[in-house]
Short mmCIF file of C-alpha atoms in Angstrom, two decimals:
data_model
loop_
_atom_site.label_atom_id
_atom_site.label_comp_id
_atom_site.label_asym_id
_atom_site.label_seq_id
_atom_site.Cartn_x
_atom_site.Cartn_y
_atom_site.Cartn_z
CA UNK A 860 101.81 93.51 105.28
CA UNK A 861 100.88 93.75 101.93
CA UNK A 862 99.67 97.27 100.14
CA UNK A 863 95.84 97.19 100.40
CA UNK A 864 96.08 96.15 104.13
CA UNK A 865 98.19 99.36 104.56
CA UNK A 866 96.01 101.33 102.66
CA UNK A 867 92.92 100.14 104.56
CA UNK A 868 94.77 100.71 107.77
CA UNK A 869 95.99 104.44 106.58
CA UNK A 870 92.24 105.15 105.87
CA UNK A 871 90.48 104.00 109.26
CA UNK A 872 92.91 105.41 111.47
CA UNK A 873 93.34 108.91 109.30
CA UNK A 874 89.87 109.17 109.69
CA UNK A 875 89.45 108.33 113.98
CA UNK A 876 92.60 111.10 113.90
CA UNK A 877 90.70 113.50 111.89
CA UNK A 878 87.33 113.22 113.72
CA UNK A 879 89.13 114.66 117.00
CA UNK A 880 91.78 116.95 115.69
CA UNK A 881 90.35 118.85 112.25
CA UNK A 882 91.52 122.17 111.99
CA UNK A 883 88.56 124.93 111.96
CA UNK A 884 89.33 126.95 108.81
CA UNK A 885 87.42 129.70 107.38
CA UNK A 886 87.43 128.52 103.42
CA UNK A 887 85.77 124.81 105.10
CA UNK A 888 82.52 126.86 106.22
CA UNK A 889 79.57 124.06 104.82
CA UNK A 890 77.30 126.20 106.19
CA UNK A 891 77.88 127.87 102.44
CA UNK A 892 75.38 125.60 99.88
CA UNK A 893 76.47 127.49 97.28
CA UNK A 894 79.27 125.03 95.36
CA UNK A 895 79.98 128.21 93.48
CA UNK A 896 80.53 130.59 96.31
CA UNK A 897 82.74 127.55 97.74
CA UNK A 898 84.96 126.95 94.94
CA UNK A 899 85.59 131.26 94.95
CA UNK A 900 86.63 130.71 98.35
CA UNK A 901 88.60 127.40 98.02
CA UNK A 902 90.64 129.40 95.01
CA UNK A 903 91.38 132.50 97.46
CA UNK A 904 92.75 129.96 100.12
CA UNK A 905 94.64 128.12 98.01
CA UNK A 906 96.57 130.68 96.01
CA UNK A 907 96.97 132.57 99.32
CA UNK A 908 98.73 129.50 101.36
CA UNK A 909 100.77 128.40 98.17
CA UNK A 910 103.93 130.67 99.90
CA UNK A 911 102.12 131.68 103.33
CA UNK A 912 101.64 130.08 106.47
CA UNK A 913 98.00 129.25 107.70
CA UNK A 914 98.24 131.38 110.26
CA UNK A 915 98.99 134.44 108.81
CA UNK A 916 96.57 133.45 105.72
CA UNK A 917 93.37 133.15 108.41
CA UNK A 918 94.03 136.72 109.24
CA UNK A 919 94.15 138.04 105.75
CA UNK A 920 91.79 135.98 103.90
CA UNK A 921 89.17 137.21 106.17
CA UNK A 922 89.69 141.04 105.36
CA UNK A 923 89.84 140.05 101.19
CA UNK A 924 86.63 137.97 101.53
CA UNK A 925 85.15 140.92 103.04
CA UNK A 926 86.43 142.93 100.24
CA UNK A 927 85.82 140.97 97.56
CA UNK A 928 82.67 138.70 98.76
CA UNK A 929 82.48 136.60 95.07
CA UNK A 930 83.77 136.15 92.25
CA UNK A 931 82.10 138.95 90.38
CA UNK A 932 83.52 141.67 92.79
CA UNK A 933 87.07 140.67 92.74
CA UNK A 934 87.13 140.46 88.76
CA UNK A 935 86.34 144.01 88.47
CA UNK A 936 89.12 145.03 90.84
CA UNK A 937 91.82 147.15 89.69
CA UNK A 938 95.46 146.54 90.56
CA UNK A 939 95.28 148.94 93.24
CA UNK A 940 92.54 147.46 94.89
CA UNK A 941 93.78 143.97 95.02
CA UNK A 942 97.30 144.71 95.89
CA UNK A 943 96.06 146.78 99.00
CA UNK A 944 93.76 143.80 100.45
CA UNK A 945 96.47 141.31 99.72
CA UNK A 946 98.80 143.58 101.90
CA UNK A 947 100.57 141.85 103.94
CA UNK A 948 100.43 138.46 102.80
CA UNK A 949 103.59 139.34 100.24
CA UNK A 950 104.65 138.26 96.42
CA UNK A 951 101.91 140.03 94.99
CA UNK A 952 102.20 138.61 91.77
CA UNK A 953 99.84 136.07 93.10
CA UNK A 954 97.27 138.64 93.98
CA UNK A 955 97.19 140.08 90.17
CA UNK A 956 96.94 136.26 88.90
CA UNK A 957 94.25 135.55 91.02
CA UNK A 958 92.14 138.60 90.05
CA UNK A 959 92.70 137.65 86.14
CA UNK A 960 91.73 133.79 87.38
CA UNK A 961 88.50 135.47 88.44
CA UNK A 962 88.11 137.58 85.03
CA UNK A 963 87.95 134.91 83.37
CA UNK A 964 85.56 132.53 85.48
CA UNK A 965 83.21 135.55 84.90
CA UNK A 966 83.95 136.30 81.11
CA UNK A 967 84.58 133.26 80.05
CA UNK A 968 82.79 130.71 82.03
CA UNK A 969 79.80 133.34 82.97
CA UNK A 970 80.52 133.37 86.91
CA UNK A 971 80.27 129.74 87.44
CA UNK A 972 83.25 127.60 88.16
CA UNK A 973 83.81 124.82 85.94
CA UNK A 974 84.02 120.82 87.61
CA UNK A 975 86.20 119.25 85.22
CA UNK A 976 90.11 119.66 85.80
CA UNK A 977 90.54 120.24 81.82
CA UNK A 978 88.59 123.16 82.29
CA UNK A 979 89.70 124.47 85.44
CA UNK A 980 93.54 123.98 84.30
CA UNK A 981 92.59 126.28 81.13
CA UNK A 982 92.37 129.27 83.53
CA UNK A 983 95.47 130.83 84.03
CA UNK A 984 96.63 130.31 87.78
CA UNK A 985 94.83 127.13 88.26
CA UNK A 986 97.28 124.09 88.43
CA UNK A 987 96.43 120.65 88.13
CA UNK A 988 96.68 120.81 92.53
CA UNK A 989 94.46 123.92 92.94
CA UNK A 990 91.88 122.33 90.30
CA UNK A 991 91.86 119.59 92.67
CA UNK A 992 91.39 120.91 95.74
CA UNK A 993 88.48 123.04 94.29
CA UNK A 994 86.86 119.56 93.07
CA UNK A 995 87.26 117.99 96.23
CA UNK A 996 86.70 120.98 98.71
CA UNK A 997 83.99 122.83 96.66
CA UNK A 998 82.10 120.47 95.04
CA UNK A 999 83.37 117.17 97.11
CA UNK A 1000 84.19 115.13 93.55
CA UNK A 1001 87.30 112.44 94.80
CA UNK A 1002 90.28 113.96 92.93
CA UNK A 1003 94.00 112.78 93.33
CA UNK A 1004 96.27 115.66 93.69
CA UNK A 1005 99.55 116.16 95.02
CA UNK A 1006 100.87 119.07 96.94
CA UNK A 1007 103.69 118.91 99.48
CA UNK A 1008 101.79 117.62 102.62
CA UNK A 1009 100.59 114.19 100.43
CA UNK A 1010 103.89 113.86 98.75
CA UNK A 1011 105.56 113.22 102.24
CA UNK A 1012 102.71 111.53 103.92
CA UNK A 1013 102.34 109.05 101.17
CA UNK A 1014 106.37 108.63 100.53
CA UNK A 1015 106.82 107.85 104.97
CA UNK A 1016 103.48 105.86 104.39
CA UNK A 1017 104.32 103.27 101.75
CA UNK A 1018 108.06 104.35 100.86
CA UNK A 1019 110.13 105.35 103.09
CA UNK A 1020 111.83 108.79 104.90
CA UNK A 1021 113.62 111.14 102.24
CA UNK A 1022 116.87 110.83 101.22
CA UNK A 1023 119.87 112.19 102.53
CA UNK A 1024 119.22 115.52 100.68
CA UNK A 1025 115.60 115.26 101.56
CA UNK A 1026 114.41 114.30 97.98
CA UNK A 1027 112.05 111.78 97.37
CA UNK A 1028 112.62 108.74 95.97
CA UNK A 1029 109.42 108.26 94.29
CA UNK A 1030 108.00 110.67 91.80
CA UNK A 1031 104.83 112.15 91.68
CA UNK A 1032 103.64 110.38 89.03
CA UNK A 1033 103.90 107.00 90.86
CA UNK A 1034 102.72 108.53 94.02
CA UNK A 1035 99.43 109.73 92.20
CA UNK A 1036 98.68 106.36 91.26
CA UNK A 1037 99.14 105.44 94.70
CA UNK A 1038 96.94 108.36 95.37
CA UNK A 1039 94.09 106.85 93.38
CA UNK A 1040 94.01 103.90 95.47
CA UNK A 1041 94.37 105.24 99.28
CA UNK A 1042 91.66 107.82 97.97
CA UNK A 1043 89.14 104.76 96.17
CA UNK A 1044 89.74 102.75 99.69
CA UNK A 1045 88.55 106.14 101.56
CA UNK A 1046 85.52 107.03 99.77
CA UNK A 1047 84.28 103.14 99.40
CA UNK A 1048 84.77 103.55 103.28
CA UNK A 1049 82.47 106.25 103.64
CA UNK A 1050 85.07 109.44 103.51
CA UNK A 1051 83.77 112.34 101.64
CA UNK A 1052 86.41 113.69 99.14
CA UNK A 1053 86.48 117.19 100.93
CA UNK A 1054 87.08 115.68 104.80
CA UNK A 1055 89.57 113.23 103.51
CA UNK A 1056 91.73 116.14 102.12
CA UNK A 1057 91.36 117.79 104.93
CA UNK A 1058 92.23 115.06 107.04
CA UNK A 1059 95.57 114.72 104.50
CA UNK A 1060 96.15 118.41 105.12
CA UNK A 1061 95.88 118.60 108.56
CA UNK A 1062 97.75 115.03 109.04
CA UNK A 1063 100.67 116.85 107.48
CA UNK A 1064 100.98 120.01 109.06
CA UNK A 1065 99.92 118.58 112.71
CA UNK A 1066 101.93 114.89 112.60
CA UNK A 1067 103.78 114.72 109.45
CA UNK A 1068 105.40 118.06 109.27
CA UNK A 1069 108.35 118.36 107.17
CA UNK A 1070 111.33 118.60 109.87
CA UNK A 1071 110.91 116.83 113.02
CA UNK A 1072 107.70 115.06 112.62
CA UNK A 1073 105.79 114.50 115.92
CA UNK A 1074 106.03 110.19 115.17
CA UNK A 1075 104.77 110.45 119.24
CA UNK A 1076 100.92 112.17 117.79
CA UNK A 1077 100.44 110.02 115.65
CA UNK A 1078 97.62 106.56 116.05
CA UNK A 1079 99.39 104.01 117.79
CA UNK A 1080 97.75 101.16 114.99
CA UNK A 1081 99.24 103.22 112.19
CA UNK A 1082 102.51 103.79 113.52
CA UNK A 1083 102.97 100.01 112.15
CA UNK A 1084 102.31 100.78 108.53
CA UNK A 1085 104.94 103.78 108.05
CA UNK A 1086 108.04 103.00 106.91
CA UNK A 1087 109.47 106.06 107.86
CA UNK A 1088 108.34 105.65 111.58
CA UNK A 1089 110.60 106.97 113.83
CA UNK A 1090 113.34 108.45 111.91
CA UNK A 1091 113.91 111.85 111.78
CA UNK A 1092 114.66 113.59 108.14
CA UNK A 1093 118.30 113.45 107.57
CA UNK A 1094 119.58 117.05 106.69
CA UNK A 1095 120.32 118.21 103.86
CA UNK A 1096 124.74 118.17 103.11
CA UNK A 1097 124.28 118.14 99.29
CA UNK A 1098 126.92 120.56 97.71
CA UNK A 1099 124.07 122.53 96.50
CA UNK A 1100 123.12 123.16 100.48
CA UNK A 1101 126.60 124.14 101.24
CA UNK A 1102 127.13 126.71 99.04
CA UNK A 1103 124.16 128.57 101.21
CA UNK A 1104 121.07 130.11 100.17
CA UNK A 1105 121.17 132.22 96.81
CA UNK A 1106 121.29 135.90 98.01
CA UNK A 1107 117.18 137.34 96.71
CA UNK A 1108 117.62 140.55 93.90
CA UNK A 1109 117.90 143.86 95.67
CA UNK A 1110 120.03 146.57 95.85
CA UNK A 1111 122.62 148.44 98.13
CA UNK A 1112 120.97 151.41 100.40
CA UNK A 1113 123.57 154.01 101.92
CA UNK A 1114 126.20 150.80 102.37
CA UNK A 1115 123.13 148.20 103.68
CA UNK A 1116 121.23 145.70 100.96
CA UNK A 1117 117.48 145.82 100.68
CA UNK A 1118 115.64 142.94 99.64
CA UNK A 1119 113.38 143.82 96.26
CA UNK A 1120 110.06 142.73 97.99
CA UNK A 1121 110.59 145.28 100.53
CA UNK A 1122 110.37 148.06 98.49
CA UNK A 1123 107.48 146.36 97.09
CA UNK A 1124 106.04 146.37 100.07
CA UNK A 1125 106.67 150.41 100.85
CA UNK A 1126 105.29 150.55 97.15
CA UNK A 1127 101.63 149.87 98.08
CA UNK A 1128 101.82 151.50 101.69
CA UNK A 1129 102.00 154.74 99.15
CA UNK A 1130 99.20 153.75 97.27
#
């Protein structure tokens, strides 16, 4: 089987799969016309789940929202605010960043999100991934962009399973190129850019999930066209792995150690 014929394949089954099992998530309401308003919310969501599971982000991102409704609101928020509605969701770092992301949309850009990923990139906190998941999501313009749910979906797809020490054996900068093609096969198919990342998304957190992928989920007429079908991800025995997980900074309470974040954390339950 050749590439485009596995490509093709990927596209019309992803999108049968996608039609039945798509995830209901607040920051995909198209009920909201506004582009604008979208992209806001698309930029919450993604700097939120970038160390945060979706489950505990649905929770949370409703209560910020609600707090900070656009873009306008949360740029005049002090650091008090915003670390108090971000409570809970944990390295707040990302909270600050994503109040000065929407300072500048507002100062710099006059409240209006750019479209082009030069742009977007130029505000500090957006990525070359978050500037294309507000293109696609937001204002559905087909952008190839890698997080880690395409990375392993397109490295089973048309590679292989990781190696032994669960790297991959492509890099991202062939795998974008790849990218480029599933994503032109999708669109000329009829796929709008923001369902087919969300089909990519939900693929990979569903089906394709990092350790013990549910292979038994997925379309039986793709199951062909992955190379990694079937095999489980080897574990990791590198010597890094083996010399365990590097201890996180904190410090030694009356003879018991206290992680740094959670004295963060007892920091803004005192605000």
């Amino acid at each position: 089987m050749n590439r485009s014929e596995r490509i093709r394949i990927f596209c019309t089954e992803l999108k049968q799969w996608f039609a039945v099992h798509k995830r209901t998530l607040p920051w995909r309401d198209l009920k909201i016309k506004d582009s604008n308003h979208r992209a806001y919310l698309v930029l919450v969501s993604e700097i939120m789940l970038q160390q945060t599971q979706v489950s505990r982000v649905i929770i949370l991102y409703k209560n910020f929202i609600q707090t900070f409704p656009l873009t306008k609101h949360l740029a005049k928020a002090t650091n008090r605010e915003v670390l108090i509605a971000w409570k809970g969701l944990g390295y707040n770092s990302r909270a600050l960043r994503l109040r000065d992301a929407a300072k500048t949309i507002v100062e710099k850009f006059h409240g209006k999100f750019p479209h082009d990923s030069e742009h977007l990139q130029s505000i500090s906190g957006i990525g070359h991934y978050t500037a294309g998941a507000i293109r696609n999501f937001a204002f559905d313009l087909p952008t190839a962009c890698i997080d880690t749910n395409v990375r392993r979906i397109l490295h089973r797809c048309f590679v292989g399973p990781e190696a032994s020490d669960g790297a991959f054996k492509v890099p991202d900068k062939k795998l974008l190129v790849l990218l480029e093609d599933v994503m032109a096969e999708a669109i000329e198919s009829g796929w709008k850019a923001r369902d087919f990342y969300a089909a990519l998304m939900d693929f990979g957190s569903l089906v394709c999930t990092k350790n013990n992928p549910k292979w038994n989920l997925m379309p039986f007429k793709m199951r062909p066209i992955f190379k990694a079908y079937g095999k489980t991800p080897v574990a990791d025995f590198s010597k890094k792995s083996l010399q365990g997980k590097k201890r996180e900074p904190g410090r030694e309470v009356a003879g018991k150690f206290i992680p740094n974040r959670i004295f963060r954390g007892r920091v803004i339950d005192a605000l």
